[in-house]
Structure formats: C-alpha cells, structure tokens
C-alpha cells in the first residue's frame, strides 16, 4: 500500500492506494467539493476491499498541503493536478475514474484530456455546472479551510465543451440520485428563480443527457439524496464493479486480438519453414 504526500508543483497532495502491483486498472475516487476521497466514499470502501483503489485529497483538504495561490480554477486544471499526482505516485494508467458531484466534472474533463489513459468512468450524481451560472453562483468553493482552491464555474463549462461531442468508446455508468430528492431541499432560496420541482426535472434530465453523451448506462437510485454513495453504497459499489468487469473483459479481448494478429497464417507459417 502506498500512502504519503506527493508534489504536484508548489504543494503536495495526500494519496492512499491499494493499487500497488495490481494487474487490474486502479479505481481513482474523485470526491465532490469539500470532501476527501476517504470522506466522500467512506461507506463504499468496505464493499470494494478486493478492488485496487486510489484515494486522494485536493489542496487544503484532509492531510494535503494548502495551496499558496487560491485563484478559482476550472475542472480541467483540477484534472491536470490529479494526473500529475498519479504520475508522481507511480500509479500507472489506465485508470477507472469514479467521481461524485463536482468530482464527476473533474473525471469528465480528465477523460477528455487523457482518453487513452482512462479505462472507464463511474459518475455519481454529477453536478450541472450550467445550473450554478443560471442561479448566479459563478464560483463554487472547495471547503472553508485555508489553501483550498474554489472552482470557476464558467471556466469549467468551457473546459467541458472544448473537446466537443466525440468521446472514445469506454465503459461508463452514470448513477443518478432518486427522482424527487430535490423536493426535500431545505435551502430553496439558493436556487431561485427555479422551483424545486423544476430543479428536480432538470437534474434528472442532465443525468440522462450525460449518460447519452458518454455512451453509458443510466442507473437511478431508489433511495437517498445527492450522496448516493452514502445512502446506497451497495448500489454504487455494484456500478463500480460492473465497470471494472467490463474493462477487464475488454483488456482480455484486446490481448486475444493482438495474439491472433501476431500469429502467422498457415500459409505464412509454411512459407517461413520452406525458406529457413
């Protein structure tokens, strides 16, 4: 198991992994705002004991060092930071990325930037970045601790649009919170001028559109709210395992296809023997 602080430039981030020496791609857990991987996915971890996992914390969170410069950034910059961290910790690609909330946007940007290194995606109730702009919230904080870096929402929207609609074929699962969960919100004033019913419809439509855009399956939770991985950890663990299995099958088929391609045909083999 690897654990420690690794430099990503002007500060070091904490990473913990059970992926050392594993044959299967590491599953990288990317939390939403204000969370570390361990906090955001704590209820899921016991269901994934045999899966090679990577947990990390963004600057100023958990045991990661604070950033000296905290200018708001887009999700592409956060994805680049994660990529640098994985390289520094020598956790080799490809990776299966699992993101919650704003972490889902980071995963989407990461997969677009490094498509050949992203084996699969599990996106859990991914944020609707445009919604934040529509309700007048251009900056989303990543915690109140010193040295955290907020998210620039407009830059994040541009980050996600820069690669266009084309996405490589890879296993993808989109896990949405239960329909109707927005109706339980205790802070409707934060989302005006939208009603809670309008928000719920928009959120569910955004999850479905995300699955369609990425060519993945849509899983709707039956219980719980935005933190699906806490409210129904078995559902999320099952989705992660399914994507890992799909990745494994694709790797096996790819190795088989390469083996078949490398084998000479019977005519080629005979010709080789005749000329030796």
C-alpha positions as YAML, in Angstrom:
chain: A
units: angstrom
residues:
- id: 1
  name: UNK
  ca: [0.00, 0.00, 0.00]
- id: 2
  name: UNK
  ca: [1.30, 3.44, -0.96]
- id: 3
  name: UNK
  ca: [0.50, 6.38, 1.28]
- id: 4
  name: UNK
  ca: [2.06, 9.78, 1.53]
- id: 5
  name: UNK
  ca: [2.43, 13.30, 0.20]
- id: 6
  name: UNK
  ca: [3.48, 13.83, -3.40]
- id: 7
  name: UNK
  ca: [4.40, 17.08, -5.12]
- id: 8
  name: UNK
  ca: [2.13, 18.46, -7.81]
- id: 9
  name: UNK
  ca: [4.04, 21.73, -8.15]
- id: 10
  name: UNK
  ca: [4.01, 24.28, -5.34]
- id: 11
  name: UNK
  ca: [2.33, 21.97, -2.82]
- id: 12
  name: UNK
  ca: [1.95, 18.30, -2.02]
- id: 13
  name: UNK
  ca: [-1.22, 16.24, -2.01]
- id: 14
  name: UNK
  ca: [-2.04, 13.22, 0.11]
- id: 15
  name: UNK
  ca: [-2.67, 9.95, -1.67]
- id: 16
  name: UNK
  ca: [-3.52, 6.49, -0.32]
- id: 17
  name: UNK
  ca: [-3.70, 3.48, -2.60]
- id: 18
  name: UNK
  ca: [-4.10, -0.28, -2.50]
- id: 19
  name: UNK
  ca: [-3.24, -0.48, -6.21]
- id: 20
  name: UNK
  ca: [0.43, -1.39, -5.77]
- id: 21
  name: UNK
  ca: [1.30, -4.25, -8.09]
- id: 22
  name: UNK
  ca: [-2.31, -4.88, -9.09]
- id: 23
  name: UNK
  ca: [-2.96, -6.25, -12.57]
- id: 24
  name: UNK
  ca: [-6.33, -4.52, -12.86]
- id: 25
  name: UNK
  ca: [-6.59, -0.78, -13.52]
- id: 26
  name: UNK
  ca: [-6.67, 1.30, -10.35]
- id: 27
  name: UNK
  ca: [-10.02, 2.81, -9.38]
- id: 28
  name: UNK
  ca: [-9.46, 6.51, -8.62]
- id: 29
  name: UNK
  ca: [-12.08, 8.03, -6.30]
- id: 30
  name: UNK
  ca: [-12.65, 11.72, -7.08]
- id: 31
  name: UNK
  ca: [-14.79, 13.41, -4.41]
- id: 32
  name: UNK
  ca: [-17.14, 16.36, -4.69]
- id: 33
  name: UNK
  ca: [-16.44, 19.76, -3.21]
- id: 34
  name: UNK
  ca: [-15.21, 19.98, 0.39]
- id: 35
  name: UNK
  ca: [-14.61, 16.21, 0.60]
- id: 36
  name: UNK
  ca: [-11.60, 13.95, 0.61]
- id: 37
  name: UNK
  ca: [-11.93, 10.60, -1.15]
- id: 38
  name: UNK
  ca: [-11.99, 8.82, 2.21]
- id: 39
  name: UNK
  ca: [-14.80, 11.05, 3.49]
- id: 40
  name: UNK
  ca: [-16.80, 11.20, 0.29]
- id: 41
  name: UNK
  ca: [-16.64, 7.45, -0.38]
- id: 42
  name: UNK
  ca: [-16.19, 6.08, 3.14]
- id: 43
  name: UNK
  ca: [-19.35, 3.98, 3.08]
- id: 44
  name: UNK
  ca: [-18.42, 2.38, -0.25]
- id: 45
  name: UNK
  ca: [-14.88, 1.35, 0.67]
- id: 46
  name: UNK
  ca: [-15.85, -1.74, 2.72]
- id: 47
  name: UNK
  ca: [-17.68, -3.08, -0.34]
- id: 48
  name: UNK
  ca: [-14.56, -2.77, -2.52]
- id: 49
  name: UNK
  ca: [-11.87, -4.41, -0.40]
- id: 50
  name: UNK
  ca: [-10.58, -6.53, -3.28]
- id: 51
  name: UNK
  ca: [-10.54, -3.64, -5.79]
- id: 52
  name: UNK
  ca: [-7.30, -1.63, -6.31]
- id: 53
  name: UNK
  ca: [-8.30, 1.81, -5.00]
- id: 54
  name: UNK
  ca: [-6.79, 5.29, -5.02]
- id: 55
  name: UNK
  ca: [-7.95, 7.94, -2.53]
- id: 56
  name: UNK
  ca: [-6.64, 11.49, -2.52]
- id: 57
  name: UNK
  ca: [-7.34, 14.97, -1.18]
- id: 58
  name: UNK
  ca: [-7.25, 18.25, -3.07]
- id: 59
  name: UNK
  ca: [-5.23, 21.18, -1.64]
- id: 60
  name: UNK
  ca: [-6.15, 22.30, 1.85]
- id: 61
  name: UNK
  ca: [-8.34, 19.24, 2.50]
- id: 62
  name: UNK
  ca: [-7.52, 16.27, 4.70]
- id: 63
  name: UNK
  ca: [-3.76, 15.85, 5.04]
- id: 64
  name: UNK
  ca: [-2.94, 17.62, 1.76]
- id: 65
  name: UNK
  ca: [-0.96, 20.81, 1.91]
- id: 66
  name: UNK
  ca: [-2.71, 24.15, 1.31]
- id: 67
  name: UNK
  ca: [-2.15, 25.99, -1.94]
- id: 68
  name: UNK
  ca: [-0.46, 29.37, -1.69]
- id: 69
  name: UNK
  ca: [-2.40, 30.69, -4.70]
- id: 70
  name: UNK
  ca: [-6.14, 30.11, -4.46]
- id: 71
  name: UNK
  ca: [-7.41, 31.77, -7.62]
- id: 72
  name: UNK
  ca: [-10.58, 29.93, -8.75]
- id: 73
  name: UNK
  ca: [-9.85, 27.33, -11.40]
- id: 74
  name: UNK
  ca: [-11.76, 25.18, -13.87]
- id: 75
  name: UNK
  ca: [-12.20, 21.44, -13.66]
- id: 76
  name: UNK
  ca: [-9.55, 20.89, -16.34]
- id: 77
  name: UNK
  ca: [-6.91, 22.34, -14.02]
- id: 78
  name: UNK
  ca: [-8.12, 20.09, -11.20]
- id: 79
  name: UNK
  ca: [-7.95, 17.12, -13.59]
- id: 80
  name: UNK
  ca: [-4.39, 18.06, -14.54]
- id: 81
  name: UNK
  ca: [-3.46, 18.23, -10.88]
- id: 82
  name: UNK
  ca: [-4.83, 14.71, -10.35]
- id: 83
  name: UNK
  ca: [-2.96, 13.40, -13.40]
- id: 84
  name: UNK
  ca: [0.29, 14.86, -12.07]
- id: 85
  name: UNK
  ca: [-0.37, 13.26, -8.68]
- id: 86
  name: UNK
  ca: [-0.98, 9.81, -10.15]
- id: 87
  name: UNK
  ca: [2.24, 10.06, -12.13]
- id: 88
  name: UNK
  ca: [4.20, 11.27, -9.09]
- id: 89
  name: UNK
  ca: [2.90, 8.35, -7.02]
- id: 90
  name: UNK
  ca: [3.76, 5.95, -9.89]
- id: 91
  name: UNK
  ca: [0.23, 4.65, -10.22]
- id: 92
  name: UNK
  ca: [0.28, 3.64, -13.83]
- id: 93
  name: UNK
  ca: [-2.55, 4.01, -16.36]
- id: 94
  name: UNK
  ca: [-5.09, 3.13, -17.46]
- id: 95
  name: UNK
  ca: [-7.40, 4.16, -14.62]
- id: 96
  name: UNK
  ca: [-11.08, 3.79, -13.83]
- id: 97
  name: UNK
  ca: [-12.30, 7.17, -12.59]
- id: 98
  name: UNK
  ca: [-15.17, 7.41, -10.10]
- id: 99
  name: UNK
  ca: [-16.43, 10.93, -9.45]
- id: 100
  name: UNK
  ca: [-19.17, 12.38, -7.26]
- id: 101
  name: UNK
  ca: [-20.87, 15.74, -7.80]
- id: 102
  name: UNK
  ca: [-18.22, 18.26, -8.94]
- id: 103
  name: UNK
  ca: [-15.78, 15.35, -8.91]
- id: 104
  name: UNK
  ca: [-17.78, 13.91, -11.80]
- id: 105
  name: UNK
  ca: [-16.99, 17.02, -13.82]
- id: 106
  name: UNK
  ca: [-13.30, 16.59, -12.99]
- id: 107
  name: UNK
  ca: [-13.49, 12.98, -14.20]
- id: 108
  name: UNK
  ca: [-15.19, 14.02, -17.42]
- id: 109
  name: UNK
  ca: [-12.51, 16.65, -18.09]
- id: 110
  name: UNK
  ca: [-9.78, 14.13, -17.22]
- id: 111
  name: UNK
  ca: [-11.18, 11.51, -19.61]
- id: 112
  name: UNK
  ca: [-11.40, 14.09, -22.40]
- id: 113
  name: UNK
  ca: [-7.81, 15.23, -21.83]
- id: 114
  name: UNK
  ca: [-6.28, 11.75, -21.42]
- id: 115
  name: UNK
  ca: [-8.67, 9.41, -23.25]
- id: 116
  name: UNK
  ca: [-6.15, 6.61, -23.76]
- id: 117
  name: UNK
  ca: [-5.37, 6.54, -20.04]
- id: 118
  name: UNK
  ca: [-8.99, 6.42, -18.90]
- id: 119
  name: UNK
  ca: [-10.30, 2.85, -18.96]
- id: 120
  name: UNK
  ca: [-13.77, 3.55, -17.59]
- id: 121
  name: UNK
  ca: [-15.97, 6.07, -15.79]
- id: 122
  name: UNK
  ca: [-18.49, 5.95, -12.96]
- id: 123
  name: UNK
  ca: [-20.16, 9.33, -12.47]
- id: 124
  name: UNK
  ca: [-22.30, 9.71, -9.36]
- id: 125
  name: UNK
  ca: [-24.94, 12.46, -9.42]
- id: 126
  name: UNK
  ca: [-22.58, 14.71, -11.36]
- id: 127
  name: UNK
  ca: [-23.15, 18.45, -10.92]
- id: 128
  name: UNK
  ca: [-24.93, 20.53, -13.53]
- id: 129
  name: UNK
  ca: [-22.32, 23.26, -13.95]
- id: 130
  name: UNK
  ca: [-24.58, 25.46, -16.06]
- id: 131
  name: UNK
  ca: [-27.16, 25.43, -13.26]
- id: 132
  name: UNK
  ca: [-24.75, 27.28, -10.98]
- id: 133
  name: UNK
  ca: [-24.36, 30.02, -13.58]
- id: 134
  name: UNK
  ca: [-28.13, 30.20, -14.11]
- id: 135
  name: UNK
  ca: [-28.71, 30.88, -10.40]
- id: 136
  name: UNK
  ca: [-25.89, 33.45, -10.18]
- id: 137
  name: UNK
  ca: [-23.21, 31.34, -8.49]
- id: 138
  name: UNK
  ca: [-20.11, 31.74, -10.69]
- id: 139
  name: UNK
  ca: [-17.74, 30.35, -8.04]
- id: 140
  name: UNK
  ca: [-18.15, 27.13, -6.05]
- id: 141
  name: UNK
  ca: [-15.94, 26.69, -3.01]
- id: 142
  name: UNK
  ca: [-13.97, 23.55, -2.24]
- id: 143
  name: UNK
  ca: [-14.12, 24.00, 1.53]
- id: 144
  name: UNK
  ca: [-13.51, 26.77, 4.02]
- id: 145
  name: UNK
  ca: [-10.11, 25.55, 5.13]
- id: 146
  name: UNK
  ca: [-7.11, 27.78, 4.27]
- id: 147
  name: UNK
  ca: [-5.47, 26.88, 0.98]
- id: 148
  name: UNK
  ca: [-8.42, 25.28, -0.76]
- id: 149
  name: UNK
  ca: [-8.99, 26.29, -4.39]
- id: 150
  name: UNK
  ca: [-12.52, 27.25, -5.47]
- id: 151
  name: UNK
  ca: [-13.97, 26.27, -8.82]
- id: 152
  name: UNK
  ca: [-14.56, 28.82, -11.56]
- id: 153
  name: UNK
  ca: [-17.86, 27.59, -12.96]
- id: 154
  name: UNK
  ca: [-17.73, 29.44, -16.29]
- id: 155
  name: UNK
  ca: [-14.21, 28.12, -16.90]
- id: 156
  name: UNK
  ca: [-15.42, 24.64, -16.02]
- id: 157
  name: UNK
  ca: [-18.25, 24.86, -18.54]
- id: 158
  name: UNK
  ca: [-15.73, 25.90, -21.19]
- id: 159
  name: UNK
  ca: [-13.42, 23.06, -20.16]
- id: 160
  name: UNK
  ca: [-16.15, 20.50, -20.72]
- id: 161
  name: UNK
  ca: [-17.14, 21.99, -24.07]
- id: 162
  name: UNK
  ca: [-13.65, 22.26, -25.55]
- id: 163
  name: UNK
  ca: [-13.42, 18.64, -26.71]
- id: 164
  name: UNK
  ca: [-16.80, 18.61, -28.47]
- id: 165
  name: UNK
  ca: [-19.24, 15.74, -28.57]
- id: 166
  name: UNK
  ca: [-16.86, 12.95, -29.63]
- id: 167
  name: UNK
  ca: [-15.88, 10.56, -26.86]
- id: 168
  name: UNK
  ca: [-13.92, 7.32, -27.20]
- id: 169
  name: UNK
  ca: [-15.81, 4.12, -26.58]
- id: 170
  name: UNK
  ca: [-15.29, 3.02, -22.98]
- id: 171
  name: UNK
  ca: [-17.46, 1.54, -20.21]
- id: 172
  name: UNK
  ca: [-19.42, 4.30, -18.48]
- id: 173
  name: UNK
  ca: [-22.02, 4.24, -15.71]
- id: 174
  name: UNK
  ca: [-23.97, 7.31, -14.61]
- id: 175
  name: UNK
  ca: [-25.58, 6.91, -11.17]
- id: 176
  name: UNK
  ca: [-28.31, 9.47, -10.51]
- id: 177
  name: UNK
  ca: [-29.93, 10.39, -7.21]
- id: 178
  name: UNK
  ca: [-33.53, 9.31, -6.76]
- id: 179
  name: UNK
  ca: [-36.19, 11.25, -8.66]
- id: 180
  name: UNK
  ca: [-37.85, 13.71, -6.31]
- id: 181
  name: UNK
  ca: [-34.88, 14.21, -3.99]
- id: 182
  name: UNK
  ca: [-34.74, 17.94, -4.80]
- id: 183
  name: UNK
  ca: [-38.22, 18.34, -3.32]
- id: 184
  name: UNK
  ca: [-36.68, 17.71, 0.12]
- id: 185
  name: UNK
  ca: [-34.24, 20.62, -0.17]
- id: 186
  name: UNK
  ca: [-34.06, 22.84, 2.92]
- id: 187
  name: UNK
  ca: [-32.47, 25.74, 1.02]
- id: 188
  name: UNK
  ca: [-34.78, 26.54, -1.92]
- id: 189
  name: UNK
  ca: [-33.71, 30.19, -1.78]
- id: 190
  name: UNK
  ca: [-30.27, 29.25, -3.10]
- id: 191
  name: UNK
  ca: [-31.75, 28.01, -6.37]
- id: 192
  name: UNK
  ca: [-34.17, 30.77, -7.34]
- id: 193
  name: UNK
  ca: [-35.71, 31.54, -9.78]
- id: 194
  name: UNK
  ca: [-36.20, 27.77, -10.20]
- id: 195
  name: UNK
  ca: [-38.74, 25.88, -8.16]
- id: 196
  name: UNK
  ca: [-37.67, 22.66, -6.51]
- id: 197
  name: UNK
  ca: [-39.84, 20.70, -8.94]
- id: 198
  name: UNK
  ca: [-38.12, 22.41, -11.88]
- id: 199
  name: UNK
  ca: [-34.72, 21.66, -10.35]
- id: 200
  name: UNK
  ca: [-35.59, 18.00, -9.91]
- id: 201
  name: UNK
  ca: [-36.72, 17.65, -13.51]
- id: 202
  name: UNK
  ca: [-33.65, 19.48, -14.78]
- id: 203
  name: UNK
  ca: [-31.27, 17.42, -12.63]
- id: 204
  name: UNK
  ca: [-32.67, 14.10, -13.81]
- id: 205
  name: UNK
  ca: [-32.62, 15.28, -17.42]
- id: 206
  name: UNK
  ca: [-28.97, 16.32, -17.03]
- id: 207
  name: UNK
  ca: [-28.01, 12.87, -15.70]
- id: 208
  name: UNK
  ca: [-29.77, 11.19, -18.63]
- id: 209
  name: UNK
  ca: [-28.10, 13.54, -21.12]
- id: 210
  name: UNK
  ca: [-24.69, 12.85, -19.56]
- id: 211
  name: UNK
  ca: [-25.17, 9.10, -19.94]
- id: 212
  name: UNK
  ca: [-26.27, 9.52, -23.55]
- id: 213
  name: UNK
  ca: [-23.39, 11.86, -24.41]
- id: 214
  name: UNK
  ca: [-20.81, 9.47, -22.98]
- id: 215
  name: UNK
  ca: [-22.47, 6.36, -24.34]
- id: 216
  name: UNK
  ca: [-23.04, 4.90, -20.89]
- id: 217
  name: UNK
  ca: [-25.76, 3.31, -18.84]
- id: 218
  name: UNK
  ca: [-28.02, 5.31, -16.50]
- id: 219
  name: UNK
  ca: [-28.74, 3.95, -13.01]
- id: 220
  name: UNK
  ca: [-31.36, 5.76, -10.92]
- id: 221
  name: UNK
  ca: [-31.17, 5.34, -7.17]
- id: 222
  name: UNK
  ca: [-34.38, 4.43, -5.41]
- id: 223
  name: UNK
  ca: [-33.45, 5.86, -2.03]
- id: 224
  name: UNK
  ca: [-31.34, 8.68, -0.66]
- id: 225
  name: UNK
  ca: [-30.24, 12.01, -1.99]
- id: 226
  name: UNK
  ca: [-27.24, 13.64, -3.62]
- id: 227
  name: UNK
  ca: [-24.73, 11.48, -1.71]
- id: 228
  name: UNK
  ca: [-25.88, 8.27, -3.35]
- id: 229
  name: UNK
  ca: [-22.67, 6.54, -2.30]
- id: 230
  name: UNK
  ca: [-23.55, 7.14, 1.36]
- id: 231
  name: UNK
  ca: [-27.26, 6.41, 1.13]
- id: 232
  name: UNK
  ca: [-26.94, 3.30, -1.05]
- id: 233
  name: UNK
  ca: [-23.28, 2.21, -1.01]
- id: 234
  name: UNK
  ca: [-24.08, -1.24, -2.37]
- id: 235
  name: UNK
  ca: [-25.64, 0.29, -5.49]
- id: 236
  name: UNK
  ca: [-22.57, 2.41, -6.15]
- id: 237
  name: UNK
  ca: [-20.17, -0.43, -5.35]
- id: 238
  name: UNK
  ca: [-22.08, -2.64, -7.79]
- id: 239
  name: UNK
  ca: [-21.78, 0.01, -10.52]
- id: 240
  name: UNK
  ca: [-18.03, 0.31, -9.92]
- id: 241
  name: UNK
  ca: [-17.58, -3.45, -10.01]
- id: 242
  name: UNK
  ca: [-19.60, -3.70, -13.22]
- id: 243
  name: UNK
  ca: [-17.42, -1.11, -14.98]
- id: 244
  name: UNK
  ca: [-14.26, -2.83, -13.70]
- id: 245
  name: UNK
  ca: [-15.53, -6.13, -15.08]
- id: 246
  name: UNK
  ca: [-16.27, -4.52, -18.44]
- id: 247
  name: UNK
  ca: [-12.78, -3.01, -18.51]
- id: 248
  name: UNK
  ca: [-11.26, -6.41, -17.68]
- id: 249
  name: UNK
  ca: [-13.22, -8.12, -20.47]
- id: 250
  name: UNK
  ca: [-12.12, -5.50, -22.98]
- id: 251
  name: UNK
  ca: [-8.49, -5.92, -21.96]
- id: 252
  name: UNK
  ca: [-8.75, -9.69, -22.31]
- id: 253
  name: UNK
  ca: [-10.36, -9.40, -25.72]
- id: 254
  name: UNK
  ca: [-7.75, -6.86, -26.77]
- id: 255
  name: UNK
  ca: [-4.92, -9.16, -25.71]
- id: 256
  name: UNK
  ca: [-6.58, -12.05, -27.52]
- id: 257
  name: UNK
  ca: [-6.97, -9.97, -30.69]
- id: 258
  name: UNK
  ca: [-3.32, -8.93, -30.53]
- id: 259
  name: UNK
  ca: [-2.26, -12.54, -30.08]
- id: 260
  name: UNK
  ca: [-4.34, -13.59, -33.05]
- id: 261
  name: UNK
  ca: [-2.93, -10.77, -35.17]
- id: 262
  name: UNK
  ca: [0.64, -11.68, -34.23]
- id: 263
  name: UNK
  ca: [0.17, -15.33, -35.22]
- id: 264
  name: UNK
  ca: [1.11, -16.05, -38.85]
- id: 265
  name: UNK
  ca: [-1.48, -17.68, -41.07]
- id: 266
  name: UNK
  ca: [-0.91, -21.32, -42.04]
- id: 267
  name: UNK
  ca: [0.32, -20.22, -45.44]
- id: 268
  name: UNK
  ca: [2.76, -17.75, -43.89]
- id: 269
  name: UNK
  ca: [4.00, -20.38, -41.46]
- id: 270
  name: UNK
  ca: [4.61, -22.91, -44.24]
- id: 271
  name: UNK
  ca: [6.38, -20.30, -46.31]
- id: 272
  name: UNK
  ca: [8.59, -19.42, -43.38]
- id: 273
  name: UNK
  ca: [9.58, -23.02, -42.85]
- id: 274
  name: UNK
  ca: [10.26, -23.54, -46.55]
- id: 275
  name: UNK
  ca: [12.71, -20.67, -46.74]
- id: 276
  name: UNK
  ca: [14.55, -21.32, -43.48]
...
